[in-house]
Amino acid sequence: MGLPALEFSDCYLDSPQFRERLKSHELELDKTNKFIKELIKDGKALIQALKSLSTAKRKFADSLNEFKFQCIGDAETDDEICIGELPDMKSNICPEESQEGKQCFIENANDVLIMPLERFRKEQISAAKEARKKYDKETEKYCAVLEKHLSLSARKKESHLHEADNQVDNVRQHFYEVSLEYVFKVQEVQERKMFDFVEPLLAFLQGLFTYYHHGYELAKDFNHFKTDLTISIQNTRNRFESTRSEVEILMRKMKENPHEHKSVSQHTMEGYLFVQEKRSFVSTWVKYYCTYHREPKRVTMVLFDPKSGGKTGEEESFTLKSCTRRKTDSIEKRFCFDVEAVDRSVIITMQALSEEDRRLWMEAMDGREPVGYHGYQFALVCIDDQGLYRIVGVSSRVQKLLGFAMDPKTCADVELENSEWEIKTITSAIKHYLRVLPGPLMTYQYQRSFIKAAKLDNQEARVTEIHALVHRLPEKNRQMLELLMKHLATVANHHHQNLMTIANLGVVFGPTLLRPQEETVAAIMDIKFQNIVVEILIEHHEKVRHMHKQQSLERLIVTALSQDCSSPSASSFGFKACSVTVLMHPNFDRSHFLTAMFALRRNSVRFYLAVGSRGCTLLLSVTHLPQWELALQYMAGRKARALYACKAEHNSELSFIAGTIFENVHSSREPGWLEGTLDGRTGLIPENYLEFL
């Protein structure tokens, strides 16, 4: 749909696919540069040509309408969609009914539109072009040095070879750094144009409508879109600032430890190899981009030269039979290994780019050495404090609080109301705890599913899918998430005081609750959708709380009237047993009871059943009884007494004090809740708050 994300790890592979993706970004920048130059020209014409205002305005609108924003990633946020609708404002700029303008001069139009666009083109796009020239130059230099280096004879002096290795390592490292910086700059410009380019256009259009004939009516029609677009621009800018810092940090990590952040490829191994090709009495070394899949043991080679910027041959593939390292004294070249193919009769000799590269290829191909070689609990926080959860606490105090709270010996003594713990310390401790969990609260397993749900076009479908995914989370994770969302909803309800709207809370908690398993540019670009997921959960937290999964079998309640494991009737069956009598209640569902009996039989639980007029007696093996005592419980419309007081938090719940007697208590479809009647009103009651009479 949009431009593909450029992964920093691909800079080290320098694959044909990476070059193609980079080329698409370069074409987009050229297109943007050309468009801005044209737009500046048309803007000047619009300002100066007062007599031909209508014509110039129409051309300007046409130019704007032809341009479409391309986002990075496979989906757009609502804000990006809103920004993308800006070029469709032609009908507002040029209404069908042409009107003569009384106000023909737009004050400060040059400062508002022309200068910012020229500054963006010169400072951003020109900088990207310079980085491109530097990158192309370094590519050519690195390829030339590498080919020269690999052609060195292995019989050269060790000192000479060592010096040559150091030289090529320096050139390679410089090439990688230039490549990383170029990729960073290209993506930065693509993101910046969303606001550095759109914001001057928005200001200019607003001024144009203000001084246009019938400008009041036009500006009034534009006002709603302007408000939405202003919010979208600000949201996009905020996301850019957060993602830019994350991408920059990732780039630094890549520079410092490139091997730790190499791309996790769908292939077992991929990269450039030089393949020996023998023709007549002469052998040549040809550069291929090779990929290897371990499962089908399939090797694919594409003749490709980064200096030429395109494929120069058809794709070749074969099935791997074996891989053997070549000794240095057996061949002129270094870093070589032999590959034997199932469907080829000749042995293929390949040269890796370094000793480490050869080791990785041999590990991937299960290569062998040549013969003869050996080798939570939430605080009641000050809900109206401005910047709640955004202002960061002192690190040492946060760690101290976490140390006390997470220690079983001291957690009970922690008093969050104590003046020792500032509100920013408590909120930072909560964020830090969620951030350092072994896996994110919403789990790696469903991370991509939540992101996919947030990308759905229909708002109702988003909410439904996200709530369905929440109920697929592990029980403890879901309970913690419900507690967190309820708390954040309370925070958001006070946003007029604390300035923390639902969108702001999404920015704070999205990357923490849905952090990806692997840190990539694509994952960083999905942060905006992580934020949207959290926004939906906060806004619809009540729906999350009351949704439930259909139970396949209602639970049974069994009243044990007698339990005699030493009775003659029990011992006569040859095993220790106990009898449980089930009373027949008018609401008792016999089919459910029989289903439970079949479940016992399927699980090899030994039992005998005798049916009488009042009910039935079930004889169970004692060794199996404990595991079924809880499973065989049926809510059969009985009386129950409240052990504790409870205040209803929802219309479907009942409020009561300790000692209250409930009538017709039976099961509900809400896990952990029973349904009962009090003073003629039926509602939900916490299961662990009752004892049956």
XYZ file of C-alpha atoms in Angstrom:
693
model
C 0.000 0.000 0.000
C 2.674 2.527 1.051
C 6.434 2.752 0.965
C 8.200 -0.243 2.536
C 10.105 0.351 5.778
C 13.890 0.350 5.389
C 15.446 -1.844 8.070
C 18.893 -0.836 9.302
C 19.882 -4.496 9.398
C 19.383 -4.646 5.610
C 22.242 -2.143 5.246
C 24.616 -4.916 6.263
C 23.108 -7.448 3.870
C 22.866 -4.895 1.031
C 20.516 -7.282 -0.781
C 18.867 -6.666 -4.176
C 15.505 -6.378 -2.433
C 16.942 -3.724 -0.091
C 18.265 -1.758 -3.073
C 14.856 -1.919 -4.741
C 13.106 -0.685 -1.578
C 15.678 2.107 -1.241
C 15.149 3.043 -4.878
C 11.378 3.389 -4.305
C 12.109 5.874 -1.486
C 14.511 7.798 -3.728
C 11.910 8.012 -6.504
C 9.354 9.262 -3.990
C 11.787 11.969 -2.791
C 12.456 13.046 -6.396
C 8.730 13.158 -6.997
C 8.202 15.208 -3.830
C 11.006 17.608 -4.739
C 9.573 18.127 -8.208
C 6.108 18.611 -6.781
C 7.269 21.184 -4.211
C 9.119 23.176 -6.876
C 5.974 23.178 -8.993
C 3.813 24.104 -6.006
C 6.120 27.006 -5.085
C 5.973 28.273 -8.637
C 2.179 28.064 -8.673
C 1.962 29.688 -5.242
C 3.987 32.688 -6.402
C 1.789 32.964 -9.457
C -1.274 32.905 -7.219
C 0.072 35.707 -5.029
C 1.247 37.936 -7.879
C -1.392 37.333 -10.541
C -4.274 39.226 -8.953
C -5.977 39.711 -12.315
C -5.858 35.970 -13.054
C -6.598 34.805 -9.508
C -9.240 32.308 -10.540
C -7.006 30.632 -13.164
C -3.978 30.438 -10.891
C -6.088 29.149 -8.046
C -7.507 26.363 -10.208
C -4.042 25.266 -11.350
C -2.814 25.290 -7.790
C -5.750 23.122 -6.746
C -5.128 20.737 -9.645
C -1.468 20.369 -8.708
C -2.411 19.686 -5.128
C -5.058 17.178 -6.139
C -2.579 15.162 -8.217
C -0.299 14.518 -5.258
C -0.990 11.620 -2.895
C 0.843 11.010 0.365
C 2.609 7.681 0.749
C 2.992 6.486 4.330
C 5.622 4.036 5.571
C 3.999 0.695 6.411
C 1.074 -1.362 5.175
C -1.691 0.681 6.832
C -2.519 4.270 7.771
C -3.702 5.696 11.069
C -6.838 7.831 11.214
C -4.576 10.897 11.518
C -2.608 9.947 8.392
C -5.855 9.328 6.513
C -7.055 12.772 7.589
C -3.785 14.371 6.406
C -3.999 12.381 3.168
C -7.377 13.977 2.445
C -5.789 17.424 2.193
C -5.102 17.140 -1.578
C -8.832 16.431 -2.076
C -9.763 19.990 -1.029
C -10.083 21.122 -4.653
C -13.840 21.708 -4.370
C -13.249 24.084 -1.436
C -10.476 26.002 -3.184
C -12.276 26.302 -6.525
C -16.057 26.275 -6.058
C -18.211 25.582 -9.092
C -19.801 29.004 -8.964
C -16.983 31.346 -9.865
C -16.997 34.532 -7.812
C -14.993 37.678 -8.424
C -12.683 38.347 -5.542
C -12.752 41.744 -3.856
C -9.753 40.968 -1.729
C -6.889 40.106 -4.088
C -3.898 40.502 -1.865
C -2.892 37.876 0.690
C -0.687 39.419 3.311
C 2.470 37.602 4.260
C 1.695 34.806 1.780
C 5.364 34.501 0.841
C 6.443 33.994 4.477
C 3.602 31.577 5.175
C 3.914 29.302 2.115
C 6.853 29.925 -0.209
C 9.706 30.272 2.300
C 8.813 27.169 4.415
C 8.470 25.032 1.262
C 11.770 26.295 -0.139
C 13.420 25.743 3.245
C 12.086 22.177 3.407
C 13.267 21.454 -0.124
C 16.724 22.931 0.427
C 17.366 21.711 3.983
C 15.710 18.299 3.914
C 15.466 17.004 0.337
C 18.825 18.512 -0.680
C 20.439 16.927 2.386
C 18.982 13.570 1.358
C 20.371 14.020 -2.158
C 23.823 14.792 -0.779
C 23.614 11.697 1.418
C 22.615 9.720 -1.683
C 25.695 10.914 -3.609
C 27.900 9.998 -0.663
C 26.254 6.584 -0.398
C 26.700 5.836 -4.127
C 30.340 6.899 -3.939
C 30.997 4.716 -0.892
C 29.214 1.776 -2.548
C 31.491 1.963 -5.554
C 34.576 2.380 -3.362
C 33.669 -0.531 -1.083
C 32.924 -2.922 -3.939
C 36.202 -2.051 -5.659
C 38.260 -2.471 -2.461
C 36.493 -5.722 -1.602
C 37.088 -7.272 -5.017
C 40.719 -6.223 -4.923
C 41.090 -7.626 -1.415
C 39.519 -10.960 -2.250
C 41.826 -11.372 -5.224
C 44.904 -11.352 -2.961
C 46.857 -14.568 -3.000
C 46.803 -16.622 0.181
C 50.535 -17.093 -0.194
C 51.251 -13.474 0.587
C 53.027 -12.657 3.822
C 50.851 -12.846 6.906
C 51.631 -9.226 7.824
C 50.606 -8.113 4.352
C 47.365 -10.072 4.549
C 46.653 -8.752 8.034
C 47.190 -5.173 6.859
C 44.908 -5.777 3.878
C 42.219 -7.235 6.173
C 42.351 -4.174 8.405
C 42.092 -1.886 5.410
C 39.012 -3.608 3.992
C 37.415 -3.740 7.470
C 37.815 0.027 7.791
C 36.318 0.618 4.337
C 33.467 -1.821 5.077
C 32.700 -0.169 8.426
C 32.677 3.280 6.824
C 30.360 1.997 4.076
C 27.960 0.559 6.656
C 27.925 3.811 8.619
C 27.243 5.880 5.493
C 24.511 3.386 4.508
C 22.845 3.619 7.937
C 22.960 7.413 7.925
C 21.508 7.550 4.405
C 18.625 5.204 5.278
C 17.964 7.232 8.433
C 17.903 10.511 6.476
C 15.663 9.158 3.690
C 13.016 7.922 6.154
C 13.298 11.092 8.230
C 12.485 13.263 5.192
C 9.562 10.969 4.250
C 8.112 11.402 7.745
C 8.883 15.128 8.031
C 6.964 16.041 4.928
C 3.788 14.959 6.710
C 3.973 18.113 8.821
C 6.812 20.384 7.587
C 5.186 20.315 4.147
C 1.508 20.145 5.112
C 1.571 22.796 7.849
C 2.502 25.719 5.525
C -0.152 24.532 3.069
C -2.748 24.526 5.830
C -1.823 28.057 6.957
C -1.817 29.325 3.382
C -5.203 27.807 2.575
C -6.693 29.300 5.715
C -5.436 32.757 4.708
C -6.673 32.259 1.153
C -10.180 31.410 2.314
C -10.219 34.349 4.709
C -9.619 36.891 1.925
C -11.618 35.075 -0.722
C -14.982 36.398 -1.912
C -17.613 34.738 0.234
C -14.641 33.751 2.366
C -16.660 33.564 5.519
C -18.876 30.796 4.141
C -15.911 28.897 2.704
C -13.869 29.240 5.894
C -16.864 28.061 7.894
C -17.109 24.920 5.750
C -13.363 24.393 6.032
C -13.256 24.950 9.793
C -14.323 21.437 10.819
C -11.762 19.806 8.550
C -9.132 22.328 9.667
C -9.731 21.403 13.310
C -9.442 17.681 12.584
C -6.398 18.256 10.386
C -4.688 20.408 13.034
C -5.174 17.657 15.612
C -3.963 15.041 13.120
C -0.866 17.099 12.314
C -0.070 17.488 16.009
C -0.606 13.773 16.643
C 1.566 12.912 13.634
C 4.261 15.305 14.850
C 4.180 13.782 18.340
C 4.432 10.277 16.908
C 7.260 11.400 14.648
C 9.226 12.787 17.584
C 8.836 9.544 19.536
C 9.528 7.239 16.580
C 12.437 9.375 15.354
C 14.205 9.086 18.702
C 13.543 5.346 18.756
C 14.855 4.936 15.201
C 17.921 7.042 16.012
C 18.634 4.926 19.096
C 18.268 1.785 16.979
C 20.678 3.218 14.403
C 23.275 3.897 17.128
C 22.856 0.347 18.429
C 23.389 -0.948 14.909
C 26.575 1.096 14.605
C 27.935 -0.110 17.946
C 26.942 -3.796 17.692
C 26.003 -4.616 14.094
C 26.134 -8.394 14.588
C 23.620 -8.290 17.466
C 21.000 -6.508 15.366
C 21.175 -8.292 12.058
C 17.840 -8.890 10.408
C 15.912 -12.016 11.317
C 15.480 -13.380 7.809
C 12.892 -15.807 6.523
C 15.903 -17.588 5.015
C 18.341 -19.569 7.147
C 21.219 -17.570 5.608
C 21.584 -14.947 2.911
C 24.278 -12.650 1.589
C 26.862 -12.176 -1.146
C 29.195 -15.007 -2.225
C 31.778 -15.249 -4.998
C 31.286 -18.446 -7.023
C 34.120 -20.031 -8.983
C 33.166 -20.604 -12.601
C 35.515 -22.631 -14.808
C 35.570 -21.918 -18.529
C 38.065 -23.742 -20.768
C 41.361 -23.476 -18.906
C 40.501 -20.281 -17.045
C 38.529 -19.896 -13.812
C 36.738 -16.680 -12.842
C 34.988 -15.594 -9.641
C 31.472 -14.205 -10.127
C 29.537 -12.331 -7.450
C 26.098 -13.733 -6.540
C 23.498 -12.872 -3.923
C 22.702 -16.229 -2.337
C 19.919 -17.418 -0.049
C 19.664 -20.749 1.727
C 16.526 -22.335 3.244
C 17.390 -25.012 5.787
C 14.098 -26.933 5.670
C 14.070 -27.836 1.945
C 17.907 -27.421 1.858
C 17.493 -25.180 -1.183
C 20.175 -22.719 -2.354
C 19.185 -19.826 -4.628
C 21.700 -17.599 -6.448
C 21.051 -14.313 -8.262
C 23.762 -12.633 -10.326
C 23.754 -9.078 -8.976
C 26.164 -6.173 -8.761
C 25.270 -3.322 -6.327
C 27.348 -0.899 -8.402
C 25.118 -1.392 -11.441
C 21.965 -1.236 -9.321
C 20.075 -4.100 -10.979
C 19.880 -7.836 -11.649
C 22.144 -9.012 -14.439
C 21.110 -12.660 -14.658
C 18.397 -15.215 -14.098
C 17.825 -16.862 -10.732
C 19.536 -20.236 -10.240
C 18.744 -22.791 -7.538
C 19.796 -26.275 -6.443
C 19.301 -28.672 -3.536
C 22.201 -28.878 -1.088
C 23.791 -32.265 -0.455
C 26.880 -31.325 1.585
C 29.155 -28.430 2.497
C 32.893 -28.732 3.264
C 35.432 -26.090 4.283
C 38.395 -25.633 1.957
C 41.853 -25.626 3.492
C 43.915 -22.511 2.801
C 46.716 -24.536 1.198
C 44.322 -26.192 -1.262
C 43.236 -23.047 -3.118
C 44.556 -19.621 -4.009
C 41.616 -17.756 -2.481
C 40.757 -17.303 1.199
C 37.433 -17.969 3.005
C 36.397 -20.724 0.578
C 34.136 -23.755 0.971
C 32.855 -26.433 -1.383
C 29.167 -27.159 -1.925
C 27.894 -30.435 -3.373
C 24.439 -30.376 -4.980
C 21.932 -33.203 -5.306
C 20.915 -32.182 -8.805
C 24.371 -31.208 -10.115
C 27.337 -33.418 -10.901
C 30.076 -30.849 -10.228
C 31.259 -29.429 -6.896
C 30.672 -25.682 -6.539
C 33.409 -23.666 -4.838
C 32.256 -20.509 -3.074
C 34.155 -17.675 -1.402
C 32.674 -15.865 1.602
C 33.437 -12.234 2.422
C 35.380 -13.021 5.617
C 36.282 -15.847 7.982
C 33.293 -15.007 10.171
C 31.010 -14.958 7.131
C 32.275 -18.391 6.073
C 31.630 -19.742 9.569
C 28.020 -18.522 9.467
C 27.406 -20.062 6.034
C 28.876 -23.387 7.124
C 26.815 -23.424 10.334
C 23.647 -22.741 8.337
C 24.465 -25.495 5.823
C 25.603 -27.974 8.503
C 29.072 -27.838 6.960
C 31.919 -30.116 7.969
C 35.656 -29.743 8.240
C 37.975 -31.460 5.754
C 39.273 -34.912 6.744
C 42.235 -34.793 9.153
C 41.235 -31.411 10.618
C 40.271 -31.196 14.353
C 38.803 -28.375 15.937
C 0.330 -5.114 40.843
C -1.235 -3.284 42.908
C -2.233 0.365 41.824
C -1.896 3.387 44.105
C -4.745 5.803 44.819
C -2.859 8.522 42.992
C -3.430 12.249 42.861
C -5.645 11.967 39.835
C -5.646 15.698 39.011
C -1.831 16.145 38.899
C -0.814 17.584 35.550
C 1.256 15.292 33.336
C 0.266 12.179 35.277
C 2.295 9.199 33.942
C 4.120 11.507 31.518
C 6.402 13.175 34.107
C 9.234 10.796 35.012
C 10.294 10.145 38.603
C 13.849 10.042 39.981
C 15.346 6.710 38.905
C 16.893 5.859 42.279
C 13.625 6.440 44.138
C 11.663 4.458 41.553
C 14.035 1.512 41.990
C 13.768 1.821 45.765
C 9.963 1.721 45.645
C 9.996 -1.271 43.290
C 12.464 -3.030 45.562
C 10.132 -2.663 48.541
C 6.955 -3.451 46.578
C 8.325 -6.601 44.906
C 9.914 -8.032 48.070
C 7.447 -10.385 49.845
C 8.958 -9.396 53.203
C 8.414 -5.650 52.777
C 5.530 -5.290 50.296
C 2.881 -5.265 53.049
C 4.619 -2.344 54.777
C 4.718 -0.073 51.730
C 2.429 2.924 52.309
C 1.935 4.786 49.059
C 0.106 7.587 50.847
C 3.381 8.379 52.654
C 4.868 11.712 51.612
C 8.122 9.861 50.917
C 6.644 8.592 47.631
C 5.924 11.353 45.115
C 3.171 10.750 42.611
C 5.706 10.710 39.733
C 7.691 8.050 41.616
C 4.610 5.820 41.922
C 3.543 6.246 38.289
C 7.094 5.684 37.034
C 7.316 2.506 39.136
C 4.106 1.211 37.543
C 5.417 1.923 34.021
C 8.820 0.399 34.827
C 7.233 -2.764 36.249
C 5.151 -3.260 33.083
C 8.177 -2.503 30.895
C 10.523 -5.066 32.506
C 8.098 -7.993 32.512
C 9.599 -11.022 30.689
C 6.890 -10.560 28.067
C 4.553 -7.617 27.459
C 1.270 -7.657 29.351
C -0.625 -8.257 26.107
C 1.891 -11.020 25.150
C 4.150 -11.447 22.137
C 1.754 -14.129 20.871
C -1.066 -11.668 20.182
C 1.013 -8.520 19.527
C 0.662 -8.692 15.751
C -3.036 -9.600 16.054
C -3.737 -6.461 18.112
C -1.855 -4.320 15.563
C -3.802 -5.932 12.706
C -7.080 -5.241 14.513
C -6.135 -1.565 14.978
C -5.598 -1.260 11.216
C -9.180 -2.272 10.382
C -11.109 0.450 8.554
C -14.365 0.009 10.467
C -14.276 1.495 13.969
C -16.803 -0.981 15.369
C -14.878 -3.889 13.877
C -11.705 -2.620 15.569
C -13.363 -2.524 18.974
C -14.953 -5.958 18.578
C -11.748 -7.632 17.375
C -9.581 -6.064 20.079
C -12.008 -7.102 22.813
C -12.103 -10.640 21.428
C -8.286 -10.747 21.563
C -8.279 -9.482 25.159
C -10.314 -12.499 26.227
C -7.793 -14.812 24.588
C -5.041 -13.517 26.873
C -3.910 -15.617 29.859
C -6.193 -15.109 32.853
C -3.657 -13.224 34.987
C -2.687 -10.950 32.083
C -6.352 -10.196 31.362
C -7.103 -9.396 34.992
C -4.126 -7.062 35.235
C -5.089 -5.414 31.913
C -8.666 -4.842 33.074
C -7.379 -3.290 36.302
C -4.987 -1.057 34.394
C -7.593 0.075 31.825
C -10.124 0.877 34.539
C -7.529 3.004 36.298
C -6.446 4.780 33.082
C -10.088 5.481 32.228
C -10.391 7.249 35.590
C -7.249 9.241 34.786
C -8.641 10.182 31.346
C -11.945 11.321 32.893
C -9.948 14.024 34.716
C -8.038 15.167 31.614
C -9.233 18.752 32.018
C -7.181 18.875 35.232
C -4.290 16.457 34.573
C -4.050 17.147 30.780
C -3.790 13.397 30.145
C -6.314 12.577 27.440
C -6.967 9.071 26.160
C -4.624 9.794 23.238
C -1.848 10.931 25.610
C -2.236 7.798 27.740
C -2.105 5.700 24.565
C 1.247 7.286 23.675
C 2.598 6.523 27.175
C 1.378 2.918 27.525
C 1.102 1.650 23.916
C 4.816 0.816 23.413
C 4.963 -0.789 26.886
C 1.880 -3.031 26.782
C 2.434 -4.111 23.152
C 6.219 -4.016 22.782
C 7.418 -6.152 19.862
C 9.684 -9.166 20.285
C 12.190 -7.703 17.830
C 13.243 -4.064 17.586
C 12.932 -3.019 13.924
C 12.023 0.107 11.976
C 8.745 -1.544 10.919
C 7.947 -2.229 14.588
C 8.669 1.402 15.461
C 6.339 2.539 12.669
C 3.615 0.377 14.247
C 3.875 2.252 17.572
C 1.031 4.515 16.403
C -1.229 1.459 16.089
C -0.117 0.204 19.522
C -1.299 3.551 20.865
C -4.643 3.162 19.084
C -5.165 -0.286 20.699
C -4.623 1.186 24.172
C -6.913 4.130 23.356
C -9.701 1.712 22.389
C -9.204 -0.362 25.542
C -9.358 2.740 27.759
C -12.387 4.193 26.010
C -14.283 0.874 26.048
C -12.937 -0.643 29.290
C -16.445 -1.373 30.594
C -17.159 -3.503 27.540
C -13.943 -5.474 28.148
C -14.966 -6.112 31.723
C -18.415 -7.501 30.902
C -17.595 -9.524 27.795
C -17.299 -13.252 28.390
C -16.758 -16.461 26.510
C -19.558 -18.953 26.127
C -19.092 -21.859 28.464
C -19.394 -25.283 26.844
C -20.845 -26.841 29.974
C -22.655 -25.172 32.897
C -21.211 -26.034 36.264
C -22.987 -28.347 38.688
C -23.597 -27.790 42.401
C -23.458 -30.911 44.441
C -24.583 -31.073 48.041
C -22.685 -33.763 49.912
C -25.151 -35.278 52.389
C -22.912 -38.127 53.445
C -19.348 -39.199 52.926
C -18.471 -42.646 54.219
C -15.404 -44.120 52.667
C -15.391 -47.197 54.894
C -18.978 -48.275 54.256
C -19.607 -51.891 53.142
C -21.242 -50.630 49.961
C -18.109 -48.736 49.097
C -15.627 -51.434 49.957
C -17.637 -54.012 48.006
C -16.506 -52.332 44.793
C -12.910 -53.096 45.632
C -11.684 -49.483 46.052
C -11.999 -46.732 48.619
C -14.939 -44.556 47.708
C -17.311 -41.917 48.971
C -20.968 -41.287 48.154
C -22.381 -37.917 47.156
C -26.140 -37.392 46.984
C -27.432 -34.888 44.440
C -30.810 -33.313 45.290
C -33.225 -32.776 42.426
C -34.208 -29.107 42.298
C -37.017 -27.850 40.030
C -34.392 -25.905 38.045
C -32.011 -28.872 37.905
C -31.014 -29.793 34.371
C -30.600 -33.584 34.170
C -28.890 -33.400 30.766
C -26.112 -31.253 32.232
C -25.635 -33.732 35.066
C -25.422 -36.679 32.668
C -22.931 -34.743 30.543
C -20.748 -34.337 33.613
C -20.993 -38.070 34.272
C -19.791 -38.873 30.780
C -16.920 -36.452 31.335
C -15.970 -38.470 34.433
C -15.997 -41.657 32.406
C -13.830 -40.137 29.672
C -11.258 -39.199 32.307
C -11.189 -42.732 33.700
C -12.825 -41.742 36.989
C -14.445 -44.811 38.549
C -18.032 -44.163 39.635
C -21.435 -45.811 40.006
C -24.759 -44.020 39.874
C -28.040 -44.951 41.563
C -31.161 -42.904 40.742
C -33.941 -42.525 43.348
C -37.123 -40.493 43.789
C -35.433 -37.540 45.544
C -32.315 -37.464 43.535
C -29.344 -39.668 42.744
C -26.373 -41.013 44.668
C -22.972 -40.923 43.021
C -20.206 -43.243 44.256
C -16.780 -41.840 43.328
C -13.237 -43.046 43.827
C -11.703 -41.072 46.708
C -8.517 -40.465 44.767
C -10.472 -38.699 42.057
C -12.972 -36.827 44.197
C -10.887 -33.723 45.040
C -10.306 -32.839 41.403
C -14.047 -33.086 40.671
C -15.478 -31.497 43.796
C -15.105 -28.058 42.241
C -16.029 -29.150 38.734
C -19.310 -30.731 39.852
C -21.076 -27.613 41.064
C -24.421 -26.535 39.734
C -26.161 -23.292 40.535
C -29.548 -24.670 41.389
C -31.567 -21.728 42.728
C -30.736 -21.869 46.458
C -30.536 -19.386 49.314
C -27.187 -17.876 50.248
C -25.808 -15.473 52.866
C -23.374 -12.596 52.182
C -20.065 -12.937 54.054
C -18.925 -9.397 53.232
C -20.409 -6.077 52.175
C -20.204 -5.063 48.512
C -21.023 -1.875 46.595
C -22.222 -2.281 43.002
C -20.003 -0.740 40.310
C -22.416 -1.442 37.465
C -26.175 -1.529 36.894
C -26.093 -5.319 36.508
C -24.619 -5.820 40.027
C -26.270 -5.823 43.471
C -25.191 -3.776 46.497
C -25.492 -5.421 49.926
C -24.145 -5.571 53.473
C -22.705 -8.538 55.363
C -25.383 -11.015 56.445
C -27.811 -10.244 53.600
C -29.876 -13.279 52.510
C -30.329 -13.824 48.754
C -33.055 -15.882 47.090
C -32.821 -18.047 43.967
C -29.013 -17.956 43.745
C -27.808 -19.720 40.623
C -25.013 -19.683 38.064
C -24.415 -16.814 35.666
C -22.533 -16.635 32.419
C -20.087 -14.183 33.976
C -16.985 -16.046 35.256
C -16.584 -15.601 39.035
C -20.125 -14.226 39.497
C -23.442 -15.722 40.628
C -26.926 -14.388 39.971
C -29.427 -13.910 42.779
C -32.520 -11.977 43.867
C -32.638 -9.329 46.625
C -35.794 -7.350 47.449
C -37.330 -8.347 44.123
C -34.327 -7.245 42.053
C -32.087 -9.780 40.293
C -28.409 -9.053 39.676
C -24.826 -10.290 39.852
C -23.054 -11.195 43.126
C -19.321 -12.021 43.566
C -19.083 -15.807 44.002
C -16.487 -15.663 46.790
C -18.676 -13.281 48.855
C -21.372 -15.939 49.545
C -21.991 -19.074 51.559
C -24.939 -21.310 50.714
C -27.597 -22.060 53.339
